[in-house]
mmCIF file of C-alpha atoms in Angstrom:
data_model
loop_
_atom_site.group_PDB
_atom_site.id
_atom_site.type_symbol
_atom_site.label_atom_id
_atom_site.label_comp_id
_atom_site.label_asym_id
_atom_site.label_seq_id
_atom_site.Cartn_x
_atom_site.Cartn_y
_atom_site.Cartn_z
ATOM 1 C CA MET A 45 0.012 0.041 -0.106
ATOM 2 C CA GLU A 46 2.660 2.524 0.842
ATOM 3 C CA ARG A 47 4.592 1.796 -2.380
ATOM 4 C CA GLU A 48 1.506 2.382 -4.385
ATOM 5 C CA TYR A 49 0.992 5.802 -2.512
ATOM 6 C CA LYS A 50 4.686 6.836 -3.321
ATOM 7 C CA THR A 51 4.104 5.994 -6.998
ATOM 8 C CA TYR A 52 0.950 7.800 -7.264
ATOM 9 C CA ARG A 53 2.425 10.958 -5.616
ATOM 10 C CA LEU A 54 5.770 10.915 -7.898
ATOM 11 C CA GLU A 55 3.260 10.655 -11.065
ATOM 12 C CA ARG A 56 1.293 13.703 -9.582
ATOM 13 C CA HIS A 57 4.455 15.743 -9.351
ATOM 14 C CA LYS A 58 5.955 14.725 -12.658
ATOM 15 C CA ASN A 59 2.665 15.646 -14.676
ATOM 16 C CA PRO A 60 2.761 19.385 -14.546
ATOM 17 C CA ILE A 61 6.722 19.189 -15.552
ATOM 18 C CA PHE A 62 5.559 16.891 -18.443
ATOM 19 C CA LYS A 63 2.853 19.069 -19.615
ATOM 20 C CA THR A 64 5.333 22.066 -19.567
ATOM 21 C CA LEU A 65 7.869 20.098 -21.567
ATOM 22 C CA LEU A 66 5.209 18.993 -24.027
ATOM 23 C CA ILE A 67 4.374 22.663 -24.678
ATOM 24 C CA CYS A 68 7.654 23.670 -25.106
ATOM 25 C CA PHE A 69 8.528 20.922 -27.481
ATOM 26 C CA ALA A 70 5.275 21.445 -29.632
ATOM 27 C CA LEU A 71 6.274 25.285 -29.814
ATOM 28 C CA PHE A 72 9.727 24.409 -31.041
ATOM 29 C CA TYR A 73 8.689 22.038 -33.360
ATOM 30 C CA LEU A 74 6.096 24.554 -34.748
ATOM 31 C CA VAL A 75 8.771 27.095 -35.282
ATOM 32 C CA LEU A 76 11.126 24.445 -36.765
ATOM 33 C CA LEU A 77 8.431 23.674 -39.160
ATOM 34 C CA THR A 78 7.658 27.083 -40.157
ATOM 35 C CA SER A 79 11.277 28.015 -40.661
ATOM 36 C CA GLY A 80 11.845 24.999 -42.817
ATOM 37 C CA PHE A 81 8.773 26.251 -44.870
ATOM 38 C CA TRP A 82 10.444 29.732 -45.322
ATOM 39 C CA PHE A 83 14.018 28.633 -45.445
ATOM 40 C CA PRO A 84 15.458 25.303 -47.090
ATOM 41 C CA GLN A 85 17.298 22.991 -44.655
ATOM 42 C CA SER A 86 20.489 23.829 -46.079
ATOM 43 C CA ARG A 87 22.117 27.410 -46.542
ATOM 44 C CA ASP A 88 23.177 26.236 -49.879
ATOM 45 C CA ASP A 89 19.695 25.707 -51.017
ATOM 46 C CA PHE A 90 18.566 29.369 -50.766
ATOM 47 C CA GLU A 91 20.545 32.363 -52.565
ATOM 48 C CA ILE A 92 21.095 35.692 -50.729
ATOM 49 C CA THR A 93 19.442 38.401 -52.710
ATOM 50 C CA GLU A 94 22.299 40.690 -53.446
ATOM 51 C CA ILE A 95 22.027 44.443 -53.768
ATOM 52 C CA GLY A 96 20.986 45.090 -57.322
ATOM 53 C CA THR A 97 19.216 41.908 -58.006
ATOM 54 C CA VAL A 98 16.223 42.158 -60.121
ATOM 55 C CA GLN A 99 13.220 39.648 -59.897
ATOM 56 C CA GLU A 100 10.432 39.541 -62.226
ATOM 57 C CA ASN A 101 6.835 38.486 -62.170
ATOM 58 C CA ALA A 102 5.448 38.145 -65.519
ATOM 59 C CA ASP A 103 2.041 37.193 -64.354
ATOM 60 C CA ARG A 104 1.446 40.458 -62.583
ATOM 61 C CA ASN A 105 3.781 42.635 -64.935
ATOM 62 C CA ARG A 106 6.200 43.466 -62.181
ATOM 63 C CA ARG A 107 9.943 43.612 -61.665
ATOM 64 C CA VAL A 108 11.376 44.653 -58.315
ATOM 65 C CA THR A 109 14.898 45.664 -57.559
ATOM 66 C CA LEU A 110 16.740 45.572 -54.273
ATOM 67 C CA ILE A 111 18.504 48.927 -53.776
ATOM 68 C CA ARG A 112 19.596 48.749 -50.253
ATOM 69 C CA TRP A 113 19.093 46.551 -47.188
ATOM 70 C CA ASP A 114 20.162 48.303 -44.002
ATOM 71 C CA TYR A 115 20.139 46.988 -40.384
ATOM 72 C CA SER A 116 20.408 49.251 -37.159
ATOM 73 C CA GLU A 117 21.128 46.861 -34.148
ATOM 74 C CA GLU A 118 20.554 49.924 -31.701
ATOM 75 C CA GLN A 119 17.105 50.538 -33.106
ATOM 76 C CA GLY A 120 16.386 47.094 -33.913
ATOM 77 C CA ILE A 121 15.241 47.828 -37.182
ATOM 78 C CA MET A 122 15.946 46.564 -40.968
ATOM 79 C CA GLN A 123 15.179 48.786 -43.886
ATOM 80 C CA LEU A 124 14.729 47.605 -47.392
ATOM 81 C CA GLN A 125 14.403 50.059 -50.404
ATOM 82 C CA LEU A 126 12.951 48.628 -53.533
ATOM 83 C CA ARG A 127 12.450 49.641 -56.954
ATOM 84 C CA MET A 128 9.068 48.406 -58.180
ATOM 85 C CA ASP A 129 8.400 48.749 -61.976
ATOM 86 C CA ASN A 130 4.626 48.139 -62.665
ATOM 87 C CA THR A 131 3.939 47.845 -66.222
ATOM 88 C CA SER A 132 0.297 46.384 -65.913
ATOM 89 C CA LEU A 133 -0.925 50.109 -65.207
ATOM 90 C CA ASP A 134 -3.354 48.694 -62.865
ATOM 91 C CA GLY A 135 -2.520 51.656 -60.266
ATOM 92 C CA ILE A 136 -1.578 49.292 -57.464
ATOM 93 C CA ASN A 137 1.364 50.654 -55.371
ATOM 94 C CA GLN A 138 0.661 49.066 -51.839
ATOM 95 C CA TYR A 139 1.740 45.530 -51.106
ATOM 96 C CA SER A 140 1.484 43.053 -48.248
ATOM 97 C CA TYR A 141 4.540 41.760 -46.563
ATOM 98 C CA LEU A 142 5.577 38.975 -44.264
ATOM 99 C CA ALA A 143 8.973 38.579 -42.830
ATOM 100 C CA MET A 144 10.461 35.446 -41.092
ATOM 101 C CA GLU A 145 13.804 35.086 -39.113
ATOM 102 C CA ARG A 146 15.226 31.655 -39.684
ATOM 103 C CA SER A 147 15.579 30.424 -36.196
ATOM 104 C CA HIS A 148 12.950 32.641 -34.293
ATOM 105 C CA GLY A 149 9.905 32.979 -36.587
ATOM 106 C CA GLU A 150 7.937 35.827 -37.709
ATOM 107 C CA CYS A 151 8.844 39.519 -37.646
ATOM 108 C CA GLN A 152 6.966 42.622 -38.322
ATOM 109 C CA ALA A 153 7.125 43.990 -41.732
ATOM 110 C CA GLU A 154 5.527 47.369 -42.889
ATOM 111 C CA GLN A 155 5.582 49.408 -46.006
ATOM 112 C CA ILE A 156 6.202 52.785 -44.682
ATOM 113 C CA TYR A 157 6.882 54.763 -47.952
ATOM 114 C CA GLU A 158 5.822 54.739 -51.604
ATOM 115 C CA ASP A 159 6.302 57.175 -54.269
ATOM 116 C CA GLY A 160 6.045 55.941 -57.768
ATOM 117 C CA GLN A 161 8.887 53.222 -58.249
ATOM 118 C CA ILE A 162 10.399 53.699 -54.828
ATOM 119 C CA ILE A 163 9.194 51.572 -52.028
ATOM 120 C CA VAL A 164 10.511 51.337 -48.486
ATOM 121 C CA VAL A 165 9.848 48.559 -46.045
ATOM 122 C CA ASN A 166 10.763 48.337 -42.321
ATOM 123 C CA ILE A 167 11.169 45.212 -40.659
ATOM 124 C CA THR A 168 10.963 45.089 -36.636
ATOM 125 C CA ASP A 169 10.713 42.637 -33.863
ATOM 126 C CA ILE A 170 14.174 41.126 -35.074
ATOM 127 C CA PRO A 171 16.067 38.922 -32.447
ATOM 128 C CA ASP A 172 19.273 39.994 -31.528
ATOM 129 C CA ASN A 173 21.197 36.871 -32.912
ATOM 130 C CA TRP A 174 19.407 36.860 -36.133
ATOM 131 C CA THR A 175 21.112 34.811 -38.979
ATOM 132 C CA ALA A 176 18.888 35.206 -41.873
ATOM 133 C CA VAL A 177 15.762 36.895 -42.794
ATOM 134 C CA SER A 178 12.992 36.206 -45.530
ATOM 135 C CA LEU A 179 10.761 38.884 -47.055
ATOM 136 C CA ARG A 180 7.768 37.936 -48.924
ATOM 137 C CA ILE A 181 5.882 40.404 -51.149
ATOM 138 C CA GLY A 182 2.436 40.068 -52.222
ATOM 139 C CA MET A 183 -0.569 41.829 -53.790
ATOM 140 C CA PRO A 184 -2.627 43.759 -50.939
ATOM 141 C CA ASP A 185 -5.376 41.511 -51.370
ATOM 142 C CA THR A 186 -3.356 38.475 -50.861
ATOM 143 C CA ASP A 187 -1.752 36.615 -47.921
ATOM 144 C CA PRO A 188 2.110 36.284 -48.688
ATOM 145 C CA GLU A 189 2.381 33.174 -46.701
ATOM 146 C CA GLU A 190 0.091 31.398 -49.291
ATOM 147 C CA GLU A 191 0.796 33.658 -52.559
ATOM 148 C CA PHE A 192 3.470 36.165 -53.169
ATOM 149 C CA LEU A 193 5.011 38.046 -55.899
ATOM 150 C CA PHE A 194 8.766 37.972 -54.881
ATOM 151 C CA ARG A 195 10.859 36.695 -52.156
ATOM 152 C CA LEU A 196 14.103 38.274 -50.702
ATOM 153 C CA TYR A 197 16.592 36.612 -48.485
ATOM 154 C CA GLY A 198 18.879 38.520 -46.416
ATOM 155 C CA SER A 199 21.960 37.726 -44.176
ATOM 156 C CA PRO A 200 25.079 39.545 -42.892
ATOM 157 C CA GLU A 201 26.474 38.766 -46.487
ATOM 158 C CA ASN A 202 24.171 41.558 -47.995
ATOM 159 C CA ILE A 203 22.711 43.517 -45.177
ATOM 160 C CA SER A 204 24.732 46.652 -44.387
ATOM 161 C CA THR A 205 25.132 47.535 -40.728
ATOM 162 C CA VAL A 206 24.340 51.249 -40.013
ATOM 163 C CA THR A 207 24.311 53.279 -36.857
ATOM 164 C CA GLU A 208 20.842 54.698 -37.491
ATOM 165 C CA ILE A 209 18.008 54.295 -39.849
ATOM 166 C CA PRO A 210 16.432 57.767 -40.145
ATOM 167 C CA GLU A 211 12.726 58.337 -40.050
ATOM 168 C CA ASN A 212 10.802 59.037 -43.548
ATOM 169 C CA ASN A 213 13.263 60.935 -45.512
ATOM 170 C CA ARG A 214 12.010 61.299 -48.999
ATOM 171 C CA ASN A 215 15.282 63.155 -50.293
ATOM 172 C CA GLU A 216 17.252 60.204 -48.981
ATOM 173 C CA TYR A 217 15.204 57.616 -50.674
ATOM 174 C CA TYR A 218 15.473 59.613 -53.903
ATOM 175 C CA ILE A 219 19.539 59.798 -53.472
ATOM 176 C CA ALA A 220 19.806 56.105 -52.751
ATOM 177 C CA ASP A 221 17.745 55.216 -55.789
ATOM 178 C CA THR A 222 19.525 57.677 -58.107
ATOM 179 C CA ARG A 223 22.872 56.273 -57.014
ATOM 180 C CA TYR A 224 21.798 52.777 -57.830
ATOM 181 C CA SER A 225 20.935 54.139 -61.332
ATOM 182 C CA ILE A 226 24.342 55.531 -61.607
ATOM 183 C CA GLN A 227 26.037 52.251 -60.530
ATOM 184 C CA ALA A 228 23.744 50.547 -63.052
ATOM 185 C CA LEU A 229 24.878 52.909 -65.812
ATOM 186 C CA GLU A 230 28.723 52.532 -64.889
ATOM 187 C CA GLN A 231 28.352 48.678 -64.765
ATOM 188 C CA GLU A 232 26.807 48.791 -68.317
ATOM 189 C CA ASN A 233 29.803 50.788 -69.534
ATOM 190 C CA ARG A 234 32.347 48.377 -67.993
ATOM 191 C CA ASN A 235 30.266 45.487 -69.684
ATOM 192 C CA LEU A 236 30.306 47.510 -72.859
ATOM 193 C CA GLN A 237 34.018 47.934 -72.355
ATOM 194 C CA GLU A 238 34.759 44.347 -72.191
ATOM 195 C CA GLU A 239 32.547 43.715 -75.366
ATOM 196 C CA ALA A 240 34.602 46.192 -77.230
ATOM 197 C CA GLU A 241 38.060 44.782 -76.154
ATOM 198 C CA GLY A 242 36.673 41.376 -77.153
ATOM 199 C CA LEU A 243 35.641 42.788 -80.604
ATOM 200 C CA ARG A 244 39.277 44.490 -80.958
ATOM 201 C CA THR A 245 40.799 41.038 -80.035
ATOM 202 C CA GLU A 246 38.704 39.673 -82.949
ATOM 203 C CA ILE A 247 39.701 42.218 -85.339
ATOM 204 C CA ARG A 248 43.328 41.922 -84.581
ATOM 205 C CA GLU A 249 42.815 37.950 -85.564
ATOM 206 C CA LEU A 250 41.068 38.860 -88.514
ATOM 207 C CA ASN A 251 43.780 40.992 -89.625
ATOM 208 C CA ARG A 252 46.536 38.575 -88.962
ATOM 209 C CA GLN A 253 44.559 36.064 -91.213
ATOM 210 C CA ILE A 254 44.330 38.597 -94.027
ATOM 211 C CA THR A 255 47.984 39.163 -93.600
ATOM 212 C CA GLU A 256 48.668 35.621 -93.721
ATOM 213 C CA ILE A 257 46.745 34.822 -96.944
ATOM 214 C CA THR A 258 47.958 38.034 -98.617
ATOM 215 C CA GLU A 259 51.759 36.782 -97.992
ATOM 216 C CA GLU A 260 50.683 33.500 -99.691
ATOM 217 C CA LEU A 261 49.235 34.679 -102.770
ATOM 218 C CA PRO A 262 52.452 35.180 -104.874
ATOM 219 C CA TYR A 263 53.115 31.424 -104.460
ATOM 220 C CA ILE A 264 49.472 29.940 -105.173
ATOM 221 C CA PRO A 265 48.377 28.704 -108.456
ATOM 222 C CA ALA A 266 46.392 31.115 -110.562
ATOM 223 C CA GLU A 267 43.060 28.673 -110.183
ATOM 224 C CA GLU A 268 43.267 29.330 -106.718
ATOM 225 C CA MET A 269 43.632 33.092 -106.660
ATOM 226 C CA GLU A 270 39.985 34.054 -107.054
ATOM 227 C CA GLU A 271 39.108 31.793 -103.906
ATOM 228 C CA LYS A 272 41.950 33.482 -101.770
ATOM 229 C CA GLU A 273 40.675 36.950 -102.836
ATOM 230 C CA ALA A 274 37.192 36.085 -101.912
ATOM 231 C CA GLU A 275 38.561 34.739 -98.351
ATOM 232 C CA ILE A 276 40.054 38.298 -98.016
ATOM 233 C CA SER A 277 37.210 39.979 -98.913
ATOM 234 C CA ALA A 278 34.906 38.199 -96.452
ATOM 235 C CA LEU A 279 37.525 38.878 -93.526
ATOM 236 C CA GLU A 280 37.475 42.417 -94.341
ATOM 237 C CA THR A 281 33.564 42.391 -94.211
ATOM 238 C CA GLU A 282 33.842 40.853 -90.727
ATOM 239 C CA ILE A 283 36.358 43.457 -89.702
ATOM 240 C CA GLN A 284 33.877 46.389 -90.960
ATOM 241 C CA ASN A 285 30.947 44.627 -89.102
ATOM 242 C CA ARG A 286 32.981 44.695 -85.808
ATOM 243 C CA THR A 287 34.420 48.143 -86.347
ATOM 244 C CA GLY A 288 30.596 49.166 -86.497
ATOM 245 C CA GLN A 289 29.686 47.468 -83.250
ATOM 246 C CA ILE A 290 32.644 49.108 -81.521
ATOM 247 C CA SER A 291 31.316 52.332 -82.873
ATOM 248 C CA ASP A 292 28.017 51.608 -81.509
ATOM 249 C CA ILE A 293 29.229 50.622 -78.175
ATOM 250 C CA THR A 294 31.180 54.091 -77.948
ATOM 251 C CA ASP A 295 28.165 55.931 -78.836
ATOM 252 C CA THR A 296 26.205 54.074 -75.985
ATOM 253 C CA GLN A 297 28.845 54.667 -73.610
ATOM 254 C CA GLN A 298 28.695 58.302 -74.435
ATOM 255 C CA THR A 299 24.840 58.497 -73.754
ATOM 256 C CA ASN A 300 25.569 56.588 -70.482
ATOM 257 C CA GLU A 301 28.177 59.046 -69.336
ATOM 258 C CA GLU A 302 25.826 61.987 -70.261
ATOM 259 C CA GLY A 303 22.891 60.216 -68.076
ATOM 260 C CA ILE A 304 25.419 59.707 -65.280
ATOM 261 C CA SER A 305 26.156 63.395 -65.260
ATOM 262 C CA LEU A 306 22.631 64.482 -65.059
ATOM 263 C CA LEU A 307 21.849 61.887 -62.418
ATOM 264 C CA GLU A 308 24.886 63.254 -60.343
ATOM 265 C CA GLU A 309 23.152 66.687 -60.709
ATOM 266 C CA LYS A 310 20.035 65.210 -59.293
ATOM 267 C CA ILE A 311 21.783 63.877 -56.361
ATOM 268 C CA GLN A 312 23.109 67.420 -55.637
ATOM 269 C CA GLU A 313 19.640 68.958 -56.025
ATOM 270 C CA TYR A 314 18.302 66.363 -53.409
ATOM 271 C CA GLN A 315 21.305 66.890 -51.059
ATOM 272 C CA GLY A 316 20.624 70.749 -51.184
ATOM 273 C CA ARG A 317 17.077 70.265 -50.477
ATOM 274 C CA ASP A 318 17.742 67.595 -47.673
ATOM 275 C CA GLY A 319 20.371 70.531 -46.134
ATOM 276 C CA GLU A 320 17.426 73.129 -46.372
ATOM 277 C CA ASN A 321 14.906 70.865 -44.547
ATOM 278 C CA ARG A 322 17.384 70.101 -42.010
ATOM 279 C CA ASN A 323 18.164 73.865 -41.459
ATOM 280 C CA GLY A 324 14.550 74.723 -41.420
ATOM 281 C CA ASN A 325 13.708 72.218 -38.714
ATOM 282 C CA ARG A 326 16.400 73.787 -36.127
#
């Protein structure tokens, strides 16, 4: 009888502990499942969204570009600036958002600014020991957990740590967007320069082939002369084509340089407005 009583008391004492452990395990398992839904199990299975990455949703006629992704540890805020190109002409510029930290679950995401193509989103409730964040962007009438237009992944690899994320600052948003446009044009010019160098290399090779054939002409039979001259003519045509391509590239680079100059003037204008606003608020 005494043994049965002790067993009963032991079970009563263990029961609340067991329930607590069961609840904790269930919550942990829920977060684990949710994180697995948002993040693949392996880091190699999802790709960090680099600054300047462009994603396109053909069904909704939209294209989004990640302009910047900043994080202020002191404020506990992440801020993303996006460029949303909407060719559908549906007039929709507000979107729904859902953010998830890989190990700790859902964070708060809110669109705080929109002006044409420029969209700014704040993510809050971020754990101090965050490792990766996923942001889903959906249409305003949909739940991004079920249906989304775009999905962005952030980690310390592509998220810049800043001292402070300023409150709504239209000029700063325009400056960041314009700087991205400048960087895009500069990158295009670098790509064009590489293409032009490749064409010049091809021209040098074509000239080498012409020289080689020309040097052979005095020694070839008369019946082969016409064929060799045709080869030279074809090579000269190839040179002309590549020279024309280089000329077009040079024109495009010049146009881009002019565009860069205009954009730099815009930045100076925005910075001047920002300075006036700060002085006016003193």
